[in-house]
Each structure stands twice: as C-alpha cells, then as structure tokens.
mmCIF file with all atom_site columns, C-alpha atoms in Angstrom:
data_model
loop_
_atom_site.group_PDB
_atom_site.id
_atom_site.type_symbol
_atom_site.label_atom_id
_atom_site.label_alt_id
_atom_site.label_comp_id
_atom_site.label_asym_id
_atom_site.label_entity_id
_atom_site.label_seq_id
_atom_site.pdbx_PDB_ins_code
_atom_site.Cartn_x
_atom_site.Cartn_y
_atom_site.Cartn_z
_atom_site.occupancy
_atom_site.B_iso_or_equiv
_atom_site.pdbx_formal_charge
_atom_site.auth_seq_id
_atom_site.auth_comp_id
_atom_site.auth_asym_id
_atom_site.auth_atom_id
_atom_site.pdbx_PDB_model_num
ATOM 1   C CA . MET A 1 1   ? -4.611  20.355  13.835  1.00 66.00 ? 5   MET A CA 1
ATOM 2   C CA . ALA A 1 2   ? -5.005  17.181  15.671  1.00 81.00 ? 6   ALA A CA 1
ATOM 3   C CA . ASP A 1 3   ? -8.697  16.954  14.385  1.00 92.00 ? 7   ASP A CA 1
ATOM 4   C CA . THR A 1 4   ? -7.502  17.229  10.776  1.00 93.00 ? 8   THR A CA 1
ATOM 5   C CA . GLN A 1 5   ? -4.867  14.425  11.464  1.00 94.00 ? 9   GLN A CA 1
ATOM 6   C CA . GLU A 1 6   ? -7.560  12.139  13.252  1.00 94.00 ? 10  GLU A CA 1
ATOM 7   C CA . ARG A 1 7   ? -10.042 12.608  10.299  1.00 96.00 ? 11  ARG A CA 1
ATOM 8   C CA . THR A 1 8   ? -7.270  11.933  7.773   1.00 97.00 ? 12  THR A CA 1
ATOM 9   C CA . ALA A 1 9   ? -6.162  8.650   9.692   1.00 97.00 ? 13  ALA A CA 1
ATOM 10  C CA . ALA A 1 10  ? -9.939  7.666   9.907   1.00 97.00 ? 14  ALA A CA 1
ATOM 11  C CA . LYS A 1 11  ? -10.457 8.209   6.260   1.00 97.00 ? 15  LYS A CA 1
ATOM 12  C CA . LEU A 1 12  ? -7.348  6.061   5.372   1.00 97.00 ? 16  LEU A CA 1
ATOM 13  C CA . ALA A 1 13  ? -8.428  3.498   7.580   1.00 97.00 ? 17  ALA A CA 1
ATOM 14  C CA . LYS A 1 14  ? -11.655 3.341   5.984   1.00 97.00 ? 18  LYS A CA 1
ATOM 15  C CA . GLN A 1 15  ? -9.930  3.012   2.629   1.00 97.00 ? 19  GLN A CA 1
ATOM 16  C CA . ILE A 1 16  ? -7.742  -0.067  4.069   1.00 97.00 ? 20  ILE A CA 1
ATOM 17  C CA . ASP A 1 17  ? -10.879 -1.569  5.415   1.00 97.00 ? 21  ASP A CA 1
ATOM 18  C CA . GLY A 1 18  ? -12.600 -1.481  2.133   1.00 96.00 ? 22  GLY A CA 1
ATOM 19  C CA . PHE A 1 19  ? -9.286  -3.109  0.388   1.00 95.00 ? 23  PHE A CA 1
ATOM 20  C CA . ALA A 1 20  ? -9.393  -5.775  2.947   1.00 96.00 ? 24  ALA A CA 1
ATOM 21  C CA . LYS A 1 21  ? -12.926 -6.682  2.528   1.00 96.00 ? 25  LYS A CA 1
ATOM 22  C CA . GLN A 1 22  ? -12.592 -6.701  -1.252  1.00 95.00 ? 26  GLN A CA 1
ATOM 23  C CA . HIS A 1 23  ? -9.356  -9.032  -0.968  1.00 94.00 ? 27  HIS A CA 1
ATOM 24  C CA . GLY A 1 24  ? -10.370 -11.267 1.744   1.00 96.00 ? 28  GLY A CA 1
ATOM 25  C CA . GLY A 1 25  ? -8.192  -9.705  4.345   1.00 96.00 ? 29  GLY A CA 1
ATOM 26  C CA . ALA A 1 26  ? -5.096  -7.584  4.076   1.00 96.00 ? 30  ALA A CA 1
ATOM 27  C CA . GLU A 1 27  ? -1.636  -6.865  5.409   1.00 95.00 ? 31  GLU A CA 1
ATOM 28  C CA . GLY A 1 28  ? 0.607   -3.833  5.036   1.00 96.00 ? 32  GLY A CA 1
ATOM 29  C CA . GLN A 1 29  ? 3.934   -1.816  5.213   1.00 96.00 ? 33  GLN A CA 1
ATOM 30  C CA . VAL A 1 30  ? 4.557   1.724   5.772   1.00 97.00 ? 34  VAL A CA 1
ATOM 31  C CA . ALA A 1 31  ? 7.334   3.499   4.230   1.00 95.00 ? 35  ALA A CA 1
ATOM 32  C CA . TYR A 1 32  ? 8.402   6.904   4.677   1.00 95.00 ? 36  TYR A CA 1
ATOM 33  C CA . ILE A 1 33  ? 8.837   8.831   1.267   1.00 94.00 ? 37  ILE A CA 1
ATOM 34  C CA . GLY A 1 34  ? 9.996   12.092  2.255   1.00 92.00 ? 38  GLY A CA 1
ATOM 35  C CA . GLU A 1 35  ? 8.370   15.247  2.352   1.00 90.00 ? 39  GLU A CA 1
ATOM 36  C CA . ARG A 1 36  ? 5.487   13.620  0.670   1.00 90.00 ? 40  ARG A CA 1
ATOM 37  C CA . GLY A 1 37  ? 4.579   11.802  3.671   1.00 95.00 ? 41  GLY A CA 1
ATOM 38  C CA . ALA A 1 38  ? 4.342   7.788   3.757   1.00 97.00 ? 42  ALA A CA 1
ATOM 39  C CA . ARG A 1 39  ? 3.173   5.297   1.566   1.00 95.00 ? 43  ARG A CA 1
ATOM 40  C CA . ILE A 1 40  ? 1.003   2.239   2.895   1.00 96.00 ? 44  ILE A CA 1
ATOM 41  C CA . VAL A 1 41  ? 1.402   -0.814  0.733   1.00 94.00 ? 45  VAL A CA 1
ATOM 42  C CA . LEU A 1 42  ? -1.421  -3.261  1.019   1.00 95.00 ? 46  LEU A CA 1
ATOM 43  C CA . VAL A 1 43  ? -1.412  -6.759  -0.031  1.00 94.00 ? 47  VAL A CA 1
ATOM 44  C CA . GLY A 1 44  ? -4.681  -8.624  -0.003  1.00 94.00 ? 48  GLY A CA 1
ATOM 45  C CA . GLU A 1 45  ? -5.047  -12.474 1.042   1.00 94.00 ? 49  GLU A CA 1
ATOM 46  C CA . ASP A 1 46  ? -5.882  -13.053 -2.739  1.00 93.00 ? 50  ASP A CA 1
ATOM 47  C CA . GLY A 1 47  ? -2.578  -11.544 -3.749  1.00 92.00 ? 51  GLY A CA 1
ATOM 48  C CA . GLY A 1 48  ? -4.147  -8.168  -4.923  1.00 90.00 ? 52  GLY A CA 1
ATOM 49  C CA . TRP A 1 49  ? -2.249  -5.110  -3.992  1.00 90.00 ? 53  TRP A CA 1
ATOM 50  C CA . GLY A 1 50  ? -2.643  -1.388  -3.803  1.00 90.00 ? 54  GLY A CA 1
ATOM 51  C CA . ASP A 1 51  ? -1.214  1.396   -2.026  1.00 92.00 ? 55  ASP A CA 1
ATOM 52  C CA . LEU A 1 52  ? -2.236  4.630   -0.319  1.00 95.00 ? 56  LEU A CA 1
ATOM 53  C CA . VAL A 1 53  ? -0.052  7.904   0.487   1.00 96.00 ? 57  VAL A CA 1
ATOM 54  C CA . ALA A 1 54  ? -0.584  9.529   3.791   1.00 97.00 ? 58  ALA A CA 1
ATOM 55  C CA . PRO A 1 55  ? 0.452   13.115  4.478   1.00 97.00 ? 59  PRO A CA 1
ATOM 56  C CA . THR A 1 56  ? 2.803   11.954  7.497   1.00 96.00 ? 60  THR A CA 1
ATOM 57  C CA . TYR A 1 57  ? 4.378   8.755   8.857   1.00 96.00 ? 61  TYR A CA 1
ATOM 58  C CA . ALA A 1 58  ? 2.630   9.122   12.075  1.00 96.00 ? 62  ALA A CA 1
ATOM 59  C CA . ILE A 1 59  ? -0.965  9.619   10.370  1.00 97.00 ? 63  ILE A CA 1
ATOM 60  C CA . ALA A 1 60  ? -0.106  6.229   8.167   1.00 97.00 ? 64  ALA A CA 1
ATOM 61  C CA . GLN A 1 61  ? 0.760   4.482   11.345  1.00 97.00 ? 65  GLN A CA 1
ATOM 62  C CA . GLN A 1 62  ? -2.244  5.585   12.861  1.00 97.00 ? 66  GLN A CA 1
ATOM 63  C CA . ALA A 1 63  ? -4.465  4.489   9.995   1.00 98.00 ? 67  ALA A CA 1
ATOM 64  C CA . VAL A 1 64  ? -3.084  1.078   9.976   1.00 98.00 ? 68  VAL A CA 1
ATOM 65  C CA . GLN A 1 65  ? -3.652  0.759   13.464  1.00 97.00 ? 69  GLN A CA 1
ATOM 66  C CA . LYS A 1 66  ? -6.942  1.806   13.323  1.00 97.00 ? 70  LYS A CA 1
ATOM 67  C CA . ALA A 1 67  ? -7.771  -0.657  10.464  1.00 97.00 ? 71  ALA A CA 1
ATOM 68  C CA . GLY A 1 68  ? -6.400  -3.474  12.540  1.00 97.00 ? 72  GLY A CA 1
ATOM 69  C CA . ILE A 1 69  ? -4.364  -4.966  9.845   1.00 97.00 ? 73  ILE A CA 1
ATOM 70  C CA . THR A 1 70  ? -0.961  -6.808  10.259  1.00 95.00 ? 74  THR A CA 1
ATOM 71  C CA . VAL A 1 71  ? 2.022   -4.461  9.696   1.00 96.00 ? 75  VAL A CA 1
ATOM 72  C CA . HIS A 1 72  ? 5.353   -5.528  8.488   1.00 94.00 ? 76  HIS A CA 1
ATOM 73  C CA . GLU A 1 73  ? 8.628   -3.559  8.914   1.00 91.00 ? 77  GLU A CA 1
ATOM 74  C CA . ASP A 1 74  ? 9.758   -4.469  5.526   1.00 89.00 ? 78  ASP A CA 1
ATOM 75  C CA . PHE A 1 75  ? 8.397   -5.330  2.102   1.00 83.00 ? 79  PHE A CA 1
ATOM 76  C CA . ASP A 1 76  ? 10.277  -8.561  1.568   1.00 85.00 ? 80  ASP A CA 1
ATOM 77  C CA . GLY A 1 77  ? 10.225  -12.411 2.068   1.00 84.00 ? 81  GLY A CA 1
ATOM 78  C CA . GLU A 1 78  ? 7.058   -14.163 2.776   1.00 85.00 ? 82  GLU A CA 1
ATOM 79  C CA . PHE A 1 79  ? 5.220   -10.858 2.681   1.00 86.00 ? 83  PHE A CA 1
ATOM 80  C CA . ALA A 1 80  ? 6.310   -9.873  -0.701  1.00 85.00 ? 84  ALA A CA 1
ATOM 81  C CA . ALA A 1 81  ? 5.803   -13.327 -2.065  1.00 86.00 ? 85  ALA A CA 1
ATOM 82  C CA . LYS A 1 82  ? 1.891   -13.037 -1.464  1.00 89.00 ? 86  LYS A CA 1
ATOM 83  C CA . VAL A 1 83  ? 1.661   -10.303 -4.075  1.00 85.00 ? 87  VAL A CA 1
ATOM 84  C CA . THR A 1 84  ? 0.189   -11.624 -7.351  1.00 83.00 ? 88  THR A CA 1
ATOM 85  C CA . THR A 1 85  ? 1.263   -10.169 -10.660 1.00 76.00 ? 89  THR A CA 1
ATOM 86  C CA . GLY A 1 86  ? -0.269  -10.774 -13.980 1.00 73.00 ? 90  GLY A CA 1
ATOM 87  C CA . PRO A 1 87  ? 0.701   -10.356 -17.543 1.00 73.00 ? 91  PRO A CA 1
ATOM 88  C CA . TYR A 1 88  ? -0.200  -6.365  -17.324 1.00 68.00 ? 92  TYR A CA 1
ATOM 89  C CA . GLU A 1 89  ? 2.431   -6.062  -14.402 1.00 64.00 ? 93  GLU A CA 1
ATOM 90  C CA . TRP A 1 90  ? 5.229   -8.163  -16.310 1.00 63.00 ? 94  TRP A CA 1
ATOM 91  C CA . THR A 1 91  ? 4.537   -6.413  -19.595 1.00 69.00 ? 95  THR A CA 1
ATOM 92  C CA . ARG A 1 92  ? 4.675   -2.770  -17.846 1.00 65.00 ? 96  ARG A CA 1
ATOM 93  C CA . MET A 1 93  ? 7.709   -3.828  -15.773 1.00 62.00 ? 97  MET A CA 1
ATOM 94  C CA . ALA A 1 94  ? 9.516   -5.134  -18.807 1.00 58.00 ? 98  ALA A CA 1
ATOM 95  C CA . GLY A 1 95  ? 8.527   -2.125  -21.128 1.00 55.00 ? 99  GLY A CA 1
ATOM 96  C CA . ILE A 1 96  ? 10.503  0.204   -18.594 1.00 56.00 ? 100 ILE A CA 1
ATOM 97  C CA . GLN A 1 97  ? 13.746  -1.460  -19.304 1.00 53.00 ? 101 GLN A CA 1
ATOM 98  C CA . VAL A 1 98  ? 15.702  -0.652  -22.378 1.00 50.00 ? 102 VAL A CA 1
ATOM 99  C CA . GLY A 1 99  ? 14.427  -2.990  -25.265 1.00 52.00 ? 103 GLY A CA 1
ATOM 100 C CA . GLY A 1 100 ? 11.821  -4.465  -23.241 1.00 50.00 ? 104 GLY A CA 1
ATOM 101 C CA . PRO A 1 101 ? 8.424   -5.076  -24.923 1.00 53.00 ? 105 PRO A CA 1
ATOM 102 C CA . SER A 1 102 ? 5.891   -2.192  -25.069 1.00 54.00 ? 106 SER A CA 1
ATOM 103 C CA . ASN A 1 103 ? 2.798   -2.180  -22.900 1.00 47.00 ? 107 ASN A CA 1
ATOM 104 C CA . ARG A 1 104 ? -0.050  -2.936  -25.585 1.00 49.00 ? 108 ARG A CA 1
#
C-alpha cells in the first residue's frame, strides 16, 4: 500500500512540476474534500491556475512537498489575488447566477 501511495504522490508531484514550469513557478493550497480526498489548488507566477485531486490529504501533502512549492494554509489574501481571470471565467461565473449571461 505504501508503494502505491508513494507512486501516486510522485505522479502528482510531476504534474505540479509541469504546471510550475509552464507558468513560471507555482504556489499551492491543499484542501480536504471529504471521501474524495484532497484538492491541490495551484497558482502560477503568471496568474494561471489549476487543480489536482489526490486520493487522500496525506498524499496531497506528500506531493506538494516533493514538488517543493510554497504551500498556503488558506486560499485568500495575497495568494488568491495572484489568480488571473479572463472573460471566460467571468462569463462562466456570471452564467451560473440566476439571470446572468450565458456562456457563449
């Protein structure tokens, strides 16, 4: 079992490294999402963002540690302000609200 967890963490760390290289570096935040595991939110130095899901919180923690990125306790403040959103995200978020524009 430990070998499987180690391989999963290594695979996630490789994906985090790839994201960081593509975005000029990265920082992250790990959030427990219940039985599904943990979500690793990544924010690149260029404002790009993405996320990964790990099967457990421990594996997510191991992955970000292996990747060597800065990890934040919360997704707020200065860290959240680094995220760049474009027209797609704003239209998508507004479209979710009742009466918001559709995402065309």
